[in-house]
Coordinates of C-alpha atoms in Angstrom, one line a residue:
M602 CA 17.2 -31.5 -50.2
A603 CA 13.4 -31.9 -50.7
T604 CA 11.8 -29.4 -53.1
S605 CA 8.8 -27.3 -52.2
T606 CA 6.8 -29.6 -54.4
E607 CA 7.8 -32.6 -52.4
I608 CA 7.1 -31.0 -49.1
D609 CA 3.7 -29.6 -50.1
G610 CA 2.6 -32.8 -51.9
T611 CA 1.5 -30.8 -55.0
D612 CA 3.1 -30.2 -58.3
E613 CA 3.7 -26.7 -59.7
D614 CA 0.5 -26.5 -61.7
G615 CA -1.6 -27.1 -58.5
A616 CA -3.0 -30.4 -59.8
G617 CA -2.6 -32.0 -56.4
R618 CA -0.4 -34.9 -57.6
R619 CA 1.5 -36.4 -54.7
S620 CA 5.2 -36.8 -55.3
S621 CA 6.8 -40.1 -55.0
T622 CA 9.3 -38.6 -52.6
A623 CA 6.8 -36.8 -50.4
A624 CA 7.4 -36.9 -46.7
T625 CA 5.9 -39.8 -44.9
P626 CA 3.5 -39.3 -42.1
S627 CA 6.3 -40.1 -39.6
T628 CA 8.5 -37.3 -41.0
A629 CA 6.0 -34.8 -42.2
S630 CA 6.1 -32.7 -39.0
S631 CA 9.8 -31.8 -39.7
G632 CA 9.0 -29.8 -42.8
V633 CA 10.2 -26.2 -42.6
D634 CA 6.8 -24.8 -43.6
D635 CA 4.7 -26.7 -41.1
P636 CA 3.0 -24.4 -38.5
P637 CA 4.3 -24.7 -34.9
P638 CA 2.3 -27.0 -32.7
R639 CA -0.6 -25.3 -31.0
P640 CA 0.1 -25.2 -27.2
S641 CA -2.5 -26.8 -25.0
I642 CA -4.6 -24.8 -22.7
G643 CA -2.6 -26.0 -19.7
T644 CA 0.7 -25.0 -21.3
S645 CA -0.7 -21.5 -22.2
V646 CA -1.9 -20.9 -18.7
T647 CA 1.4 -22.1 -17.2
G648 CA 3.3 -19.9 -19.6
W649 CA 1.2 -16.9 -18.8
F650 CA 1.6 -17.5 -15.1
Y651 CA 5.4 -17.7 -15.3
R652 CA 5.5 -14.5 -17.4
H653 CA 3.4 -12.6 -14.8
R654 CA 4.3 -14.4 -11.6
S655 CA 5.9 -11.3 -10.1
W656 CA 2.4 -9.8 -10.1
V657 CA 0.2 -12.9 -9.7
E658 CA 1.9 -14.4 -6.6
P659 CA 2.0 -11.3 -4.4
I660 CA -1.7 -10.6 -5.3
V661 CA -2.7 -14.1 -4.4
V662 CA -0.8 -13.9 -1.1
F663 CA -2.3 -10.5 -0.3
L664 CA -5.9 -11.5 -1.1
A665 CA -5.7 -14.8 0.8
I666 CA -4.5 -13.0 4.0
R667 CA -6.9 -10.2 3.7
A668 CA -9.7 -12.7 3.1
V669 CA -8.9 -14.2 6.5
G670 CA -9.1 -10.7 8.0
I671 CA -12.4 -10.0 6.5
L672 CA -13.9 -13.3 7.6
V673 CA -12.8 -12.7 11.1
L674 CA -14.3 -9.1 11.0
A675 CA -17.5 -10.5 9.6
R676 CA -17.8 -12.9 12.5
F677 CA -17.1 -10.0 14.9
T678 CA -19.8 -7.9 13.3
Q679 CA -22.2 -10.7 13.6
L680 CA -21.5 -11.2 17.3
R681 CA -21.6 -7.4 17.9
D682 CA -25.0 -6.9 16.2
T683 CA -23.7 -4.7 13.4
T684 CA -22.9 -5.3 9.7
L685 CA -19.7 -5.8 7.7
G686 CA -20.6 -2.9 5.5
N687 CA -21.1 -0.6 8.5
A688 CA -17.7 -1.6 10.0
L689 CA -15.8 -1.0 6.7
G690 CA -17.2 2.6 6.5
L691 CA -16.6 3.8 10.1
W692 CA -14.9 7.0 11.4
D693 CA -12.8 8.7 8.7
G694 CA -14.5 6.5 6.2
K695 CA -17.7 8.4 6.7
W696 CA -15.8 11.6 5.8
M697 CA -14.3 10.1 2.7
L698 CA -17.7 8.8 1.5
A699 CA -19.4 12.1 2.3
I700 CA -16.7 14.1 0.3
A701 CA -17.0 11.6 -2.5
E702 CA -20.7 12.1 -2.7
Y703 CA -21.3 15.8 -1.9
G704 CA -17.9 17.5 -2.3
Y705 CA -16.2 19.6 0.3
R706 CA -18.8 22.4 0.7
D707 CA -21.9 20.2 1.1
V708 CA -20.7 17.5 3.5
P709 CA -23.6 16.9 6.0
Y710 CA -23.2 18.6 9.3
T711 CA -23.6 15.2 11.1
Q712 CA -19.9 14.8 10.2
T713 CA -17.8 16.4 12.9
D714 CA -14.2 16.7 14.1
A715 CA -12.8 15.2 17.3
R716 CA -14.4 18.0 19.3
G717 CA -17.9 17.2 17.9
L718 CA -17.9 20.4 15.8
H719 CA -18.5 21.0 12.1
T720 CA -17.5 24.3 10.5
I721 CA -17.2 25.4 6.9
D722 CA -13.5 24.5 7.1
T723 CA -13.7 21.0 8.8
A724 CA -13.9 18.9 5.6
Y725 CA -10.7 20.4 4.2
A726 CA -8.7 18.5 6.8
F727 CA -9.0 15.5 4.4
F728 CA -7.0 15.4 1.3
P729 CA -8.9 15.0 -2.0
G730 CA -7.1 12.2 -3.8
Y731 CA -9.0 9.2 -2.4
P732 CA -12.5 10.6 -2.0
Y733 CA -12.4 12.2 -5.5
L734 CA -11.2 8.9 -7.0
V735 CA -14.1 7.2 -5.3
G736 CA -16.6 9.8 -6.4
T737 CA -15.4 9.6 -10.0
L738 CA -15.8 5.8 -10.0
A739 CA -19.2 6.0 -8.3
R740 CA -20.6 7.8 -11.4
L741 CA -20.4 4.5 -13.2
P742 CA -23.7 2.4 -13.5
L743 CA -24.5 0.1 -10.5
L744 CA -21.8 1.6 -8.3
T745 CA -22.4 3.5 -5.0
P746 CA -19.8 5.6 -3.3
F747 CA -19.3 2.8 -0.7
G748 CA -19.0 0.1 -3.3
S749 CA -16.6 2.2 -5.2
A750 CA -14.5 2.8 -2.1
I751 CA -14.2 -0.9 -1.4
L752 CA -13.5 -1.8 -5.0
V753 CA -10.8 0.9 -5.3
N754 CA -9.0 -0.3 -2.2
L755 CA -9.2 -3.9 -3.3
V756 CA -7.3 -3.0 -6.5
L757 CA -5.0 -0.6 -4.8
G758 CA -4.1 -3.0 -2.0
C759 CA -3.1 -5.6 -4.6
L760 CA -1.0 -2.9 -6.4
A761 CA 0.7 -2.1 -3.1
A762 CA 1.4 -5.8 -2.4
V763 CA 3.1 -6.2 -5.8
G764 CA 5.1 -3.1 -5.0
A765 CA 6.1 -4.4 -1.6
A766 CA 7.2 -7.7 -3.1
R767 CA 9.2 -5.9 -5.8
L768 CA 10.9 -3.5 -3.4
A769 CA 11.8 -6.4 -1.0
G770 CA 13.1 -8.4 -3.9
F771 CA 15.3 -5.5 -4.8
C772 CA 16.6 -5.3 -1.3
A773 CA 17.4 -9.0 -1.2
K774 CA 19.4 -8.7 -4.5
T775 CA 21.3 -5.6 -3.6
M776 CA 21.9 -6.1 0.1
G777 CA 23.1 -9.7 -0.2
D778 CA 26.2 -10.5 1.9
R779 CA 26.6 -6.8 2.8
S780 CA 23.8 -7.2 5.3
P781 CA 24.2 -9.1 8.6
I782 CA 21.1 -11.0 7.7
G783 CA 22.8 -12.6 4.7
S784 CA 21.5 -13.4 1.2
S785 CA 18.0 -14.9 0.6
S786 CA 15.9 -15.7 -2.5
P787 CA 14.5 -12.4 -3.8
R788 CA 11.3 -14.1 -4.8
R789 CA 10.8 -15.7 -1.4
V790 CA 11.6 -12.4 0.4
G791 CA 9.2 -10.5 -1.9
L792 CA 6.3 -12.9 -1.2
L793 CA 6.9 -12.7 2.6
A794 CA 7.0 -8.9 2.4
A795 CA 3.7 -8.9 0.7
A796 CA 2.3 -11.3 3.3
L797 CA 3.6 -9.1 6.2
F798 CA 2.2 -6.0 4.6
A799 CA -1.2 -7.8 4.4
A800 CA -0.9 -8.8 8.1
T801 CA 0.2 -5.6 9.7
P802 CA -1.7 -4.9 13.0
M803 CA -4.3 -2.5 11.4
S804 CA -4.2 -3.9 7.8
V805 CA -8.0 -4.1 8.1
V806 CA -8.0 -0.4 6.9
L807 CA -6.7 -1.6 3.6
N808 CA -10.2 -2.9 3.0
M809 CA -12.0 0.1 4.5
A810 CA -13.0 3.4 3.0
Y811 CA -9.7 4.9 4.1
T812 CA -6.7 6.3 2.3
E813 CA -4.1 3.8 3.4
A814 CA -4.3 1.5 0.4
L815 CA -3.9 4.4 -2.0
F816 CA -1.1 6.0 -0.1
C817 CA 0.8 2.8 0.4
A818 CA 0.6 1.9 -3.3
L819 CA 1.8 5.3 -4.3
A820 CA 4.6 5.4 -1.7
V821 CA 6.0 2.0 -2.5
W822 CA 6.0 2.6 -6.3
A823 CA 7.6 6.0 -5.7
L824 CA 10.4 4.1 -3.8
I825 CA 10.6 1.6 -6.7
G826 CA 11.0 4.5 -9.0
V827 CA 13.9 5.9 -6.8
V828 CA 15.8 2.6 -6.4
E829 CA 15.4 1.7 -10.1
H830 CA 16.2 5.3 -11.3
R831 CA 12.8 5.6 -13.0
W832 CA 12.4 9.2 -12.1
I833 CA 9.2 10.0 -13.9
L834 CA 7.5 7.1 -12.1
A835 CA 8.9 8.4 -8.8
G836 CA 7.8 11.9 -9.4
I837 CA 4.3 11.2 -10.5
C838 CA 3.7 8.8 -7.6
A839 CA 5.0 11.3 -5.1
S840 CA 2.9 14.0 -6.6
L841 CA -0.3 11.9 -6.4
A842 CA 0.6 10.8 -2.9
G843 CA 0.7 14.6 -2.1
L844 CA -3.0 14.7 -3.0
T845 CA -3.8 11.7 -0.7
R846 CA -2.6 12.5 2.8
P847 CA -0.1 14.8 4.6
T848 CA 2.4 12.0 5.3
A849 CA 3.2 12.4 1.6
A850 CA 5.7 15.1 2.6
V851 CA 8.0 12.2 3.6
V852 CA 7.7 10.6 0.1
I853 CA 8.2 13.9 -1.6
G854 CA 11.3 14.6 0.5
V855 CA 12.9 11.2 -0.2
V856 CA 12.2 11.4 -4.0
I857 CA 13.6 15.0 -4.2
L858 CA 16.8 14.1 -2.2
A859 CA 17.4 11.0 -4.2
A860 CA 16.8 12.7 -7.5
L861 CA 19.2 15.5 -6.6
I862 CA 21.9 13.0 -5.6
A863 CA 21.3 11.2 -9.0
R864 CA 21.2 14.5 -11.0
K865 CA 23.7 13.0 -13.4
D866 CA 20.8 10.8 -14.6
G867 CA 19.8 13.9 -16.6
P868 CA 16.4 15.7 -17.2
R869 CA 14.3 12.9 -15.8
A870 CA 15.9 13.2 -12.4
W871 CA 15.3 17.0 -12.5
A872 CA 11.7 16.4 -13.6
A873 CA 11.1 14.3 -10.5
V874 CA 12.3 17.2 -8.4
V875 CA 9.8 19.5 -10.0
I876 CA 6.9 17.1 -10.3
S877 CA 7.0 15.5 -6.8
P878 CA 5.7 18.4 -4.6
L879 CA 3.0 19.6 -7.0
G880 CA 0.1 17.6 -5.5
Y881 CA 0.9 18.5 -1.9
L882 CA 1.6 22.1 -2.5
G883 CA -1.4 22.4 -4.8
Y884 CA -3.8 21.2 -2.1
L885 CA -2.3 23.4 0.5
A886 CA -2.8 26.3 -1.9
V887 CA -6.5 25.3 -2.3
V888 CA -7.0 25.4 1.5
W889 CA -5.1 28.7 1.6
A890 CA -7.6 30.1 -0.9
H891 CA -10.5 28.8 1.1
T892 CA -9.3 29.9 4.5
G893 CA -7.3 33.0 3.6
S894 CA -4.3 31.7 5.4
P895 CA -1.2 29.9 4.1
T896 CA -1.3 27.7 7.1
G897 CA -5.0 27.1 6.8
W898 CA -4.8 23.3 6.6
F899 CA -2.5 23.0 9.6
R900 CA -4.9 25.2 11.7
I901 CA -7.9 23.0 10.7
Q902 CA -6.0 19.8 11.6
T903 CA -4.7 21.2 14.9
E904 CA -8.0 22.7 16.0
G905 CA -10.2 19.7 14.9
W906 CA -8.0 16.8 15.9
G907 CA -5.3 18.1 18.2
T908 CA -2.5 17.1 15.9
E909 CA 0.7 19.1 16.2
F910 CA 4.5 18.4 16.4
D911 CA 5.5 18.1 20.0
W912 CA 8.8 16.1 19.8
G913 CA 7.1 12.9 21.1
V914 CA 5.8 14.2 24.4
A915 CA 2.3 13.0 23.9
T916 CA 3.5 9.6 22.7
V917 CA 5.8 9.1 25.6
N918 CA 3.1 10.0 28.1
F919 CA 0.6 7.7 26.4
V920 CA 2.9 4.7 26.4
N921 CA 4.0 5.2 30.0
D922 CA 0.5 5.7 31.3
V923 CA -1.1 2.8 29.3
L924 CA 1.6 0.2 30.1
V925 CA 1.3 1.1 33.8
N926 CA -2.4 1.9 34.4
S927 CA -4.5 0.5 31.5
G928 CA -6.3 -2.8 31.7
E929 CA -7.8 -2.6 28.2
V930 CA -6.5 -4.6 25.3
A931 CA -6.6 -1.9 22.6
P932 CA -4.5 0.8 24.4
V933 CA -2.0 -1.7 25.7
A934 CA -1.6 -3.3 22.2
T935 CA -1.3 0.1 20.6
A936 CA 1.5 1.1 23.0
W937 CA 3.4 -2.1 22.2
I938 CA 2.9 -1.6 18.5
I939 CA 4.5 1.8 18.8
L940 CA 7.5 0.3 20.7
A941 CA 7.7 -2.6 18.2
T942 CA 7.8 -0.2 15.3
L943 CA 10.8 1.6 16.9
L944 CA 12.4 -1.7 17.3
L945 CA 11.8 -2.5 13.6
L946 CA 13.5 0.8 12.8
G947 CA 16.5 -0.3 14.7
V948 CA 16.6 -3.6 12.9
A949 CA 16.3 -1.9 9.6
V950 CA 19.4 0.3 10.4
W951 CA 21.3 -2.8 11.6
S952 CA 20.4 -4.8 8.4
R953 CA 21.7 -1.9 6.2
L954 CA 18.4 -1.4 4.4
P955 CA 19.0 0.8 1.3
W956 CA 19.1 4.4 2.4
P957 CA 16.0 5.8 0.4
I958 CA 13.8 3.0 1.9
L959 CA 15.3 3.4 5.4
L960 CA 14.9 7.2 5.3
Y961 CA 11.3 6.9 4.1
G962 CA 10.4 4.4 6.9
A963 CA 12.3 6.5 9.6
L964 CA 10.6 9.7 8.6
V965 CA 7.1 8.1 8.6
V966 CA 7.7 6.8 12.1
A967 CA 9.1 10.2 13.2
S968 CA 6.1 12.0 11.8
I969 CA 3.7 9.9 13.8
V970 CA 5.6 9.3 17.0
L971 CA 6.8 12.9 17.4
S972 CA 3.3 14.4 17.1
S973 CA 0.3 14.6 19.3
G974 CA -3.3 13.7 18.4
L975 CA -5.5 10.7 18.7
M976 CA -3.1 8.1 20.1
M977 CA -5.4 5.1 19.4
S978 CA -5.0 5.8 15.6
R979 CA -1.2 5.2 15.8
A980 CA -1.3 1.6 14.7
R981 CA -3.1 2.7 11.6
L982 CA -1.0 5.7 10.9
L983 CA 2.2 3.6 11.2
L984 CA 1.0 1.2 8.6
P985 CA 2.7 3.1 5.7
A986 CA 6.1 2.4 7.4
F987 CA 5.6 -1.3 6.3
V988 CA 8.9 -1.1 4.4
L989 CA 10.6 -1.6 7.8
L990 CA 9.3 -5.2 7.7
I991 CA 11.6 -6.0 4.8
P992 CA 14.4 -7.2 7.0
I993 CA 11.9 -9.4 8.9
A994 CA 10.9 -10.9 5.5
M995 CA 14.6 -11.6 4.8
L996 CA 15.0 -13.3 8.1
L997 CA 11.9 -15.5 7.6
A998 CA 13.0 -16.3 4.1
R999 CA 16.1 -18.1 5.5
L1000 CA 13.8 -20.6 7.4
R1001 CA 12.4 -23.8 6.0
T1002 CA 8.8 -23.6 4.9
G1003 CA 7.5 -25.4 8.0
P1004 CA 9.0 -23.1 10.6
M1005 CA 8.3 -20.1 8.4
L1006 CA 4.6 -20.9 8.3
A1007 CA 4.6 -21.6 12.0
L1008 CA 5.6 -18.0 12.6
L1009 CA 3.6 -16.4 9.8
I1010 CA 0.2 -18.0 10.6
P1011 CA -0.1 -16.7 14.2
I1012 CA 0.8 -13.2 12.8
V1013 CA -2.0 -13.4 10.3
I1014 CA -4.5 -14.6 12.9
G1015 CA -3.4 -12.0 15.5
S1016 CA -3.6 -9.2 13.0
S1017 CA -7.1 -10.4 11.9
W1018 CA -8.3 -10.5 15.5
F1019 CA -6.8 -7.1 16.5
G1020 CA -8.2 -5.3 13.5
A1021 CA -11.7 -6.7 14.1
H1022 CA -11.4 -5.9 17.8
M1023 CA -10.4 -2.3 17.2
I1024 CA -13.3 -1.7 14.8
T1025 CA -16.1 -3.5 16.5
V1026 CA -15.2 -3.6 20.3
Y1027 CA -13.1 -0.6 21.1
P1028 CA -15.3 2.5 20.7
H1029 CA -12.7 5.1 19.7
A1030 CA -10.1 3.2 17.7
M1031 CA -9.4 5.3 14.6

């Protein structure tokens, strides 16, 4: 065995005398004290990519598809004599930006409800999570409320896409041969789920000053917390979703039910039960204090936007009337989107989607379809039910790349066109 003196090429007194048995250049690299070879830049980048591909790949897919949507919207705004910035801040976006900048009490009276009215209560119809997040970020140098809103949703959309891919990958692993669809590559299914999420009919709102990006990100990570038994994650995401929009009641219900069923998981499951409703109940309490009524928020929403639970009467009447009498693209497409979503729910049941995911999707659909209100907003309001697209991603994943792209590309183009049309052509879309 070579001594340390022979390996180092120095004698013990440090005089630097080379040993006659020192390793030759051809064998020097095998010495035990030699530092490991420094990886090249290419190797480092490749290694980093493979370590983080579960995040990088869905984000790249999401951004690429949303870029197509934004380019199409930009062209529409050019042809319609408006601007991209104006289009991305329309309708409820104006409310969000106004609350972010002025707070609830000082929103300009130019902002009105669906009746054209503005009272001291009207602004409280909008939950505070998104506008307050935007307002906080807007305090940073060089950022305006609008710039903050767009930046926040860019990040949150990516986070939601990663969650969609992870949740779909979980389904592909656990459903396997139990599902009539059969087994597919979890990675491939995940990327297709992220792509379909980015290409839902009204996915354009993921880039607008709207709450969908935040809510979808919180909802999907709450579901990930449920299926992975990460109860603190599930509880926190559900609680934050409760500060974002009323549909959070669905997320909260699923998390609480799943945590109660998994109560043997111990204190963390019970913590999710306690944490989940805090945001939602907290905001309802704030509106109660403002209006003096425990049902204050529901009154504001019903009076201002005509939204109330009617067991689907308004939806049935809308679909029947539009498909028989309307010649406009937007209402007809909206009616078909509602019917297609119901079909997706049936496919999800048939495919045996894991029950927490299926229950969440079904309750989101029920909360929208079984209530009255502005029917032209249904395509947007149904976007958080995107988990029902997971079986479609599993079916697409079984195809070869060519046929899969042949189906996916028209979906992306159609979504981009529809979103741009709804925002710039149809006058009352959202």
